[in-house]
Coordinates of C-alpha atoms in Angstrom, one line a residue:
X64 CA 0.0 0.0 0.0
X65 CA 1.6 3.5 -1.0
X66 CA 1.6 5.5 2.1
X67 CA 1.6 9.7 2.5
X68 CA 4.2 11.5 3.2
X69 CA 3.5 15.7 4.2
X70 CA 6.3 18.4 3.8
X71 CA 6.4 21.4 4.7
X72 CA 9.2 23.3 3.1
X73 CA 9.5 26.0 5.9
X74 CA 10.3 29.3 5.7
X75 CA 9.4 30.5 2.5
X76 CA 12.3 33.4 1.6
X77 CA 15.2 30.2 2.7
X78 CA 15.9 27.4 0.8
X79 CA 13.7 24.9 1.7
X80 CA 11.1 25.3 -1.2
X81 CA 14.3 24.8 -3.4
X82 CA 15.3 21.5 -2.2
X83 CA 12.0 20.0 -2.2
X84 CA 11.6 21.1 -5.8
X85 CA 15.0 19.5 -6.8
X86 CA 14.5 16.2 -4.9
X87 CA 10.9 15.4 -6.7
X88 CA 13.0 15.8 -10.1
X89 CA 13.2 11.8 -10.0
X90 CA 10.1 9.3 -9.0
X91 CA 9.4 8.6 -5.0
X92 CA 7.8 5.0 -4.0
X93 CA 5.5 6.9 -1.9
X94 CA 3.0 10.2 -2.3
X95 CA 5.1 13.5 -1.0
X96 CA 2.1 16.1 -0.5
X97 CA 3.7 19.7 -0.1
X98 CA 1.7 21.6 2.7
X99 CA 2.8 25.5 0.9
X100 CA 1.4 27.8 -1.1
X101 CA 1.1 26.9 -5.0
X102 CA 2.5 30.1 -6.2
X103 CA 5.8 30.1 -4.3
X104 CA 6.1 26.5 -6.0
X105 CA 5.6 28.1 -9.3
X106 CA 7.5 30.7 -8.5
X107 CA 10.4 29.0 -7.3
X108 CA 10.5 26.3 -9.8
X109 CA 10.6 29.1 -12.6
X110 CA 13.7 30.7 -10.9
X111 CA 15.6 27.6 -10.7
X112 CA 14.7 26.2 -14.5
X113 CA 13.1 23.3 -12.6
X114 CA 9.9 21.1 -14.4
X115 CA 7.0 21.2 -11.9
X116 CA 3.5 19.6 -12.1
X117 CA 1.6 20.7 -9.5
X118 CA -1.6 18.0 -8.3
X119 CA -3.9 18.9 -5.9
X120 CA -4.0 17.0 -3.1
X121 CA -7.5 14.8 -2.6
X122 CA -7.4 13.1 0.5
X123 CA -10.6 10.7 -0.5
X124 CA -8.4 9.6 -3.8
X125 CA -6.4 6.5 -3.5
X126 CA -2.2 7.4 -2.7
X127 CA -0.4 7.2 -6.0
X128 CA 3.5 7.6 -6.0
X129 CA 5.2 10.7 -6.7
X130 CA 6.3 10.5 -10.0
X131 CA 9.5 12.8 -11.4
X132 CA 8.8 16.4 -12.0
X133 CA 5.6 16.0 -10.1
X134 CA 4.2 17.5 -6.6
X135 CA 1.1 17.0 -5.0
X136 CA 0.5 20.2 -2.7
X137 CA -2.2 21.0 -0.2
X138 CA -2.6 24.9 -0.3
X139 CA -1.7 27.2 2.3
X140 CA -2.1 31.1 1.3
X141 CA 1.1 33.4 1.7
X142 CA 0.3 36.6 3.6
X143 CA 2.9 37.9 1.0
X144 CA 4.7 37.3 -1.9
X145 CA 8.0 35.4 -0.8
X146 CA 11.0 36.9 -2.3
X147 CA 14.3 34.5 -1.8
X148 CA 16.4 35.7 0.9
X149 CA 14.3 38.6 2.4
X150 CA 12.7 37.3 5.3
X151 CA 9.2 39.3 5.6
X152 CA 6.9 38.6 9.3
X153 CA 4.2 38.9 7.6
X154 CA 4.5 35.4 6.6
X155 CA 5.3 34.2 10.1
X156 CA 1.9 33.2 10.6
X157 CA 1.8 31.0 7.5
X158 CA 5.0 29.0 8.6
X159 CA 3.0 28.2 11.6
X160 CA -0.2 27.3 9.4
X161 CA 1.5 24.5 7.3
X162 CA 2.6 23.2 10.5
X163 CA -0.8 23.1 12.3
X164 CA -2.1 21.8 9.2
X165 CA 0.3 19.0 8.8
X166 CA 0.0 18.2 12.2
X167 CA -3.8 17.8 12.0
X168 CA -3.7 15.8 9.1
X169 CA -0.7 13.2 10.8
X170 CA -2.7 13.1 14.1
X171 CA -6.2 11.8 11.9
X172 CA -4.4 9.4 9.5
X173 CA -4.2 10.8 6.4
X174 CA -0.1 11.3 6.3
X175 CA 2.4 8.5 7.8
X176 CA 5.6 11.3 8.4
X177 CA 5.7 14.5 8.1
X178 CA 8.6 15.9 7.3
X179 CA 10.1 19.7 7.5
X180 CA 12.3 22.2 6.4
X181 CA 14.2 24.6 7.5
X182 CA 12.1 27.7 9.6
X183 CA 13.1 30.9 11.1
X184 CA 12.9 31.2 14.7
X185 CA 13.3 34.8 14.6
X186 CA 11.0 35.9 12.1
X187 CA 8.1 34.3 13.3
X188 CA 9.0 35.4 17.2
X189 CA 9.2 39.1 15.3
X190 CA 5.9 38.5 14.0
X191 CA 4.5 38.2 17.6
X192 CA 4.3 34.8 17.9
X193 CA 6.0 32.9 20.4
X194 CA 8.0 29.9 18.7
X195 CA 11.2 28.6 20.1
X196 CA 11.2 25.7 17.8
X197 CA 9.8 22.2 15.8
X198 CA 10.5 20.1 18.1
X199 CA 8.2 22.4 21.3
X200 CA 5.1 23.2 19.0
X201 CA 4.3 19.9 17.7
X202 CA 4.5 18.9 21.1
X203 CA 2.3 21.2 21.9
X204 CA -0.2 21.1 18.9
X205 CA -1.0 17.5 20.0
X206 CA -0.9 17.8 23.9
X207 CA 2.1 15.8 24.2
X208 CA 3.6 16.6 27.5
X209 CA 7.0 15.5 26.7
X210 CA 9.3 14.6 23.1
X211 CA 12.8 14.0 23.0
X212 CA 15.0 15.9 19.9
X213 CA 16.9 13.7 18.5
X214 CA 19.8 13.8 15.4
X215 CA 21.1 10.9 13.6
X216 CA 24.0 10.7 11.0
X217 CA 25.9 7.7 10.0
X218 CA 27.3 6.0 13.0
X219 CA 25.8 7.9 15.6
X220 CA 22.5 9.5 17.4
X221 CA 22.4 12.0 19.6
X222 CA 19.4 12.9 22.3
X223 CA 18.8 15.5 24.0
X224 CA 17.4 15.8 27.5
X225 CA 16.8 19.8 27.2
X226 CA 16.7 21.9 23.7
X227 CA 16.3 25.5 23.2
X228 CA 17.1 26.9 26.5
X229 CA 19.5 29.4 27.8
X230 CA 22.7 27.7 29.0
X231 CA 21.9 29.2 32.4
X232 CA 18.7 27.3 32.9
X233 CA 19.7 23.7 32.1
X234 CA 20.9 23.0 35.5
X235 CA 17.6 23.1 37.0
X236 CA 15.9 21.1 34.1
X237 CA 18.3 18.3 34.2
X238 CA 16.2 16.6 37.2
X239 CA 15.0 13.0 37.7
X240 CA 12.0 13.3 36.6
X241 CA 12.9 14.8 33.4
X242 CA 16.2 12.2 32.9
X243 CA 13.4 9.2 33.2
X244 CA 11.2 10.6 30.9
X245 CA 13.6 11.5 28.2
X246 CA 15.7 8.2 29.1
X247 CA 12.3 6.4 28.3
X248 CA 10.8 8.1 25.0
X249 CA 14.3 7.2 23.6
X250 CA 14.4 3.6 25.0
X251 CA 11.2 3.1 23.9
X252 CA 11.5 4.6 20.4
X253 CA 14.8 3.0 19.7
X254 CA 12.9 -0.6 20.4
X255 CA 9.4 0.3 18.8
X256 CA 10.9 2.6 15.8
X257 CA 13.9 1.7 15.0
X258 CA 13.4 -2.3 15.5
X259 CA 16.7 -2.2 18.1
X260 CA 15.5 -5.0 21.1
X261 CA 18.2 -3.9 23.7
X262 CA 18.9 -0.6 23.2
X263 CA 22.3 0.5 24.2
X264 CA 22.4 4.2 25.8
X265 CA 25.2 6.1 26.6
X266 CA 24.6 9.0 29.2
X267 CA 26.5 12.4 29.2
X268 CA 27.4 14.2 32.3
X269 CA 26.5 17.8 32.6
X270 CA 29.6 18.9 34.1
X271 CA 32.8 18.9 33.0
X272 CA 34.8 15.8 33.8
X273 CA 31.3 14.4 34.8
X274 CA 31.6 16.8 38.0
X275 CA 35.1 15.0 38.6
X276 CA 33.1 13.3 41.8
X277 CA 31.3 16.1 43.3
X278 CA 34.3 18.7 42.4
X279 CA 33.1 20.3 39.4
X280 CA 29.6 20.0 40.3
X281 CA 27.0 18.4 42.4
X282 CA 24.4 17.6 39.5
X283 CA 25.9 13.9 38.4
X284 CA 26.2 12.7 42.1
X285 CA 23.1 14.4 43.3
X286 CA 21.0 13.5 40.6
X287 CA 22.3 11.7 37.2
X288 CA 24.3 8.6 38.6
X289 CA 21.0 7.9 41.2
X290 CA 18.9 7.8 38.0
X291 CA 21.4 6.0 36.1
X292 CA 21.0 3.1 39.0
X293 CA 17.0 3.7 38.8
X294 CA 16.9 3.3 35.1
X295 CA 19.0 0.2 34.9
X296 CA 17.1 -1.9 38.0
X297 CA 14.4 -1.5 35.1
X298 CA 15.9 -3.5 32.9
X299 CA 17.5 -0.7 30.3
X300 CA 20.9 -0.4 29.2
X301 CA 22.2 2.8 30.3
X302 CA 26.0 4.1 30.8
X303 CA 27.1 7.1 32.4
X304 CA 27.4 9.6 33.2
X305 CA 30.7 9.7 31.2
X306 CA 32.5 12.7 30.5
X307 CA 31.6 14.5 27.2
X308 CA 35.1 15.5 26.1
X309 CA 35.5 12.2 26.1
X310 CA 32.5 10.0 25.0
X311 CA 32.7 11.0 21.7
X312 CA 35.0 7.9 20.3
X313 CA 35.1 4.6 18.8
X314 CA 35.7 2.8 21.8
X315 CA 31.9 3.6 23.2
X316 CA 30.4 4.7 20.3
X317 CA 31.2 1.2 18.6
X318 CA 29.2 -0.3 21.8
X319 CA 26.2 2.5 22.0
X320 CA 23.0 2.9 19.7
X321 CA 22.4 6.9 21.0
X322 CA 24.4 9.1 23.2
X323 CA 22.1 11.3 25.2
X324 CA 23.3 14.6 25.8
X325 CA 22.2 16.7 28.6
X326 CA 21.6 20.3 26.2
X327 CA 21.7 21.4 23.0
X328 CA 25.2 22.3 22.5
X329 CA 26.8 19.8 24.3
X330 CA 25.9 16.4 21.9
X331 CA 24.8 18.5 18.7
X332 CA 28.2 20.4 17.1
X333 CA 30.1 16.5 17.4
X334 CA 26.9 14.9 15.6
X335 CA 26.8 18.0 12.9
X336 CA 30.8 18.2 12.5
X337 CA 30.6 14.6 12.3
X338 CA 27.7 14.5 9.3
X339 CA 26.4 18.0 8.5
X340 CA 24.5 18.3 5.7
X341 CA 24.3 14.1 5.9
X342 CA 21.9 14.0 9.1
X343 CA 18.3 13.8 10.4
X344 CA 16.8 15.5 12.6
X345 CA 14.1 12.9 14.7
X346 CA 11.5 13.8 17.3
X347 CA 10.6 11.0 19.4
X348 CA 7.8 10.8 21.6
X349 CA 5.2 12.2 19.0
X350 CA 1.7 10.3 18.2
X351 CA 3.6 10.4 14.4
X352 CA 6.2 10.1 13.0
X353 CA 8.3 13.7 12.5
X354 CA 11.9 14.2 10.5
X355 CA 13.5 17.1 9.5
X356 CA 17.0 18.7 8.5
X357 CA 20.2 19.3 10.1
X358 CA 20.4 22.9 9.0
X359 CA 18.6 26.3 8.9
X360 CA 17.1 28.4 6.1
X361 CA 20.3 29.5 4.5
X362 CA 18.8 32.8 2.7
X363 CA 22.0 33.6 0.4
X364 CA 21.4 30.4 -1.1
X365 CA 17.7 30.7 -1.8
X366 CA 16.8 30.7 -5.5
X367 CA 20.5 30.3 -6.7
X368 CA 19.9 26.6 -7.3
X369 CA 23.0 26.4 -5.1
X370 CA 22.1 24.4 -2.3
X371 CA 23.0 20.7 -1.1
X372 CA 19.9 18.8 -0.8
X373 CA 21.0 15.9 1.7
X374 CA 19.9 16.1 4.4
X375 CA 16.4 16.8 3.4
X376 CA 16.8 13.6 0.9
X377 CA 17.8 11.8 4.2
X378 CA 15.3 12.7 6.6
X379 CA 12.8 11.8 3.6
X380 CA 13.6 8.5 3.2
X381 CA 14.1 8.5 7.2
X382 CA 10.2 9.3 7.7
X383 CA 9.5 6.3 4.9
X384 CA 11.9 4.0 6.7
X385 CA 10.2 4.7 9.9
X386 CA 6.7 4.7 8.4
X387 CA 7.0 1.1 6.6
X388 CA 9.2 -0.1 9.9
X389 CA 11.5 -0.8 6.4
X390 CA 15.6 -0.9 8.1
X391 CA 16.8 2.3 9.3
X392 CA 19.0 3.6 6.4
X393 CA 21.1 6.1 8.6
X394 CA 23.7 4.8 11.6
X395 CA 23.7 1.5 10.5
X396 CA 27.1 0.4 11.9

């Protein structure tokens, strides 16, 4: 059975729009419905010299695969005409409406992945609309209390247990409540969606050294290595907390199947120096399946035909992976 796949091609002055337009030059096995406005499809596609077909999306027609040169699209109406590398607010409010919309139509049934592209934190926050990332509102669009970020790129996946937070605040939101939670999405997903029975998890102190046993901090005694214990009487694999400047090597990477990392830029710039452009970004924890890319909206690339389209190939074929429960294509050792 052909499944569904939504996109939603994010900001609409970056380059998302252009990489979605050159990855449905060649034939998909699945249907890729485009949630974005028709005429910045048009548009776009006559600035980079690309064939389009544009197909309205039916939802009561049976799936077809996407053939080459052809996008089905569900409209969503600009506020204003996108121009390629001018962010404008105005359309803040229609980034947010082709994420609603594909998260509506992946919470009924009628997608099996959604995946998105690059968005503009800023733009939409200037538009007067709180938004701090993909990875919070999805959450919050389908009441799920809590999601784990996750990026994969070959050899390695890295968790987070806090995202986009100041530095200053992730010392009171690394607590044991939150460390179970997170260490349990991920266990959970790793077995359920990525087909791995015993998942293997290495744990990241927060501190440097690990806190260098109470030294450099109280956190790992006070509250990571008691959870560490906690998590393992229940049966999970879990390791840690090791030292960060350290964990990042063959010798327990070759024995892990995610690192989790305690904030965003602790795990993040070895996974992206490691496989930028060549990694997926995962939420786990969702009622659907959610990919995305490893990189933001580039503007001075938009509409020069210029920019690399893998990562957004790979989380692609990562959401149809993940949706057919077909073998994981990324981190396969």
């Amino acid at each position: 059975m052909t499944i569904r796949i939504a996109i939603t091609p994010g900001e609409p002055a970056g380059i998302g729009p252009d990489l979605l337009l050159k990855l449905i030059q060649h034939d998909w096995p699945v249907q890729l419905v485009a949630i974005a406005d028709k005429s910045l499809l048009e548009q776009r596609a006559k600035q980079l010299c690309l064939p389009l077909k544009l197909i309205e999306f039916n939802d009561s027609e049976p799936a077809k695969t996407s053939q080459a040169g052809e996008l089905y699209f569900s409209q969503i109406d600009l506020a204003a005409p996108a121009i390629p590398g001018e962010l404008n607010e105005a359309n803040g409010e229609y980034v947010l409406h082709t994420l609603r919309h594909a998260s509506e139509q992946n919470t009924n049934g009628t997608f099996a992945a959604v995946v998105t592209g690059p968005v503009h934190k800023g733009i939409i926050n200037k538009a007067g609309i709180s938004f701090s990332g993909h990875t919070e509102y999805f959450a919050q669009q389908t009441n799920t209390s809590d999601v784990v970020m996750m990026l994969a790129t070959q050899g390695l996946r890295v968790a987070l247990v806090t995202t986009h937070i100041p530095l200053a605040y992730v010392s009171k939101a690394v607590t044991e409540e939150r460390l179970i939670k997170v260490t349990e999405i991920l266990h959970h997903d790793l077995q359920e969606k990525f087909g791995i029975k015993n998942p293997r998890i290495l744990m990241c102190g927060l501190n440097p050294h690990a806190g260098e046993d109470g030294h450099l901090g109280t956190e790992e005694l006070e509250t990571i290595i008691p959870t560490v214990q906690r998590l393992n009487e229940t049966g999970m694999n879990i390791t840690g907390p090791l030292p960060a400047d350290t964990l990042f090597q063959d010798k327990y990477l070759n024995q892990t199947d995610a690192v989790l990392a305690m904030y965003h830029d602790q795990g993040l710039p070895v996974l992206k120096y490691k496989g930028f452009g060549n990694s997926v970004n995962i939420t786990l924890g969702l009622p659907f399946i959610r990919t995305s890319v490893d990189h933001g909206t580039a503007l001075d690339l938009a509409g020069t035909g210029k920019a690399e389209v893998g990562s957004f190939e790979l989380a692609i074929r990562e959401a149809i992976h993940l949706a057919t429960k077909d073998k994981v294509i990324i981190n396969d050792r």
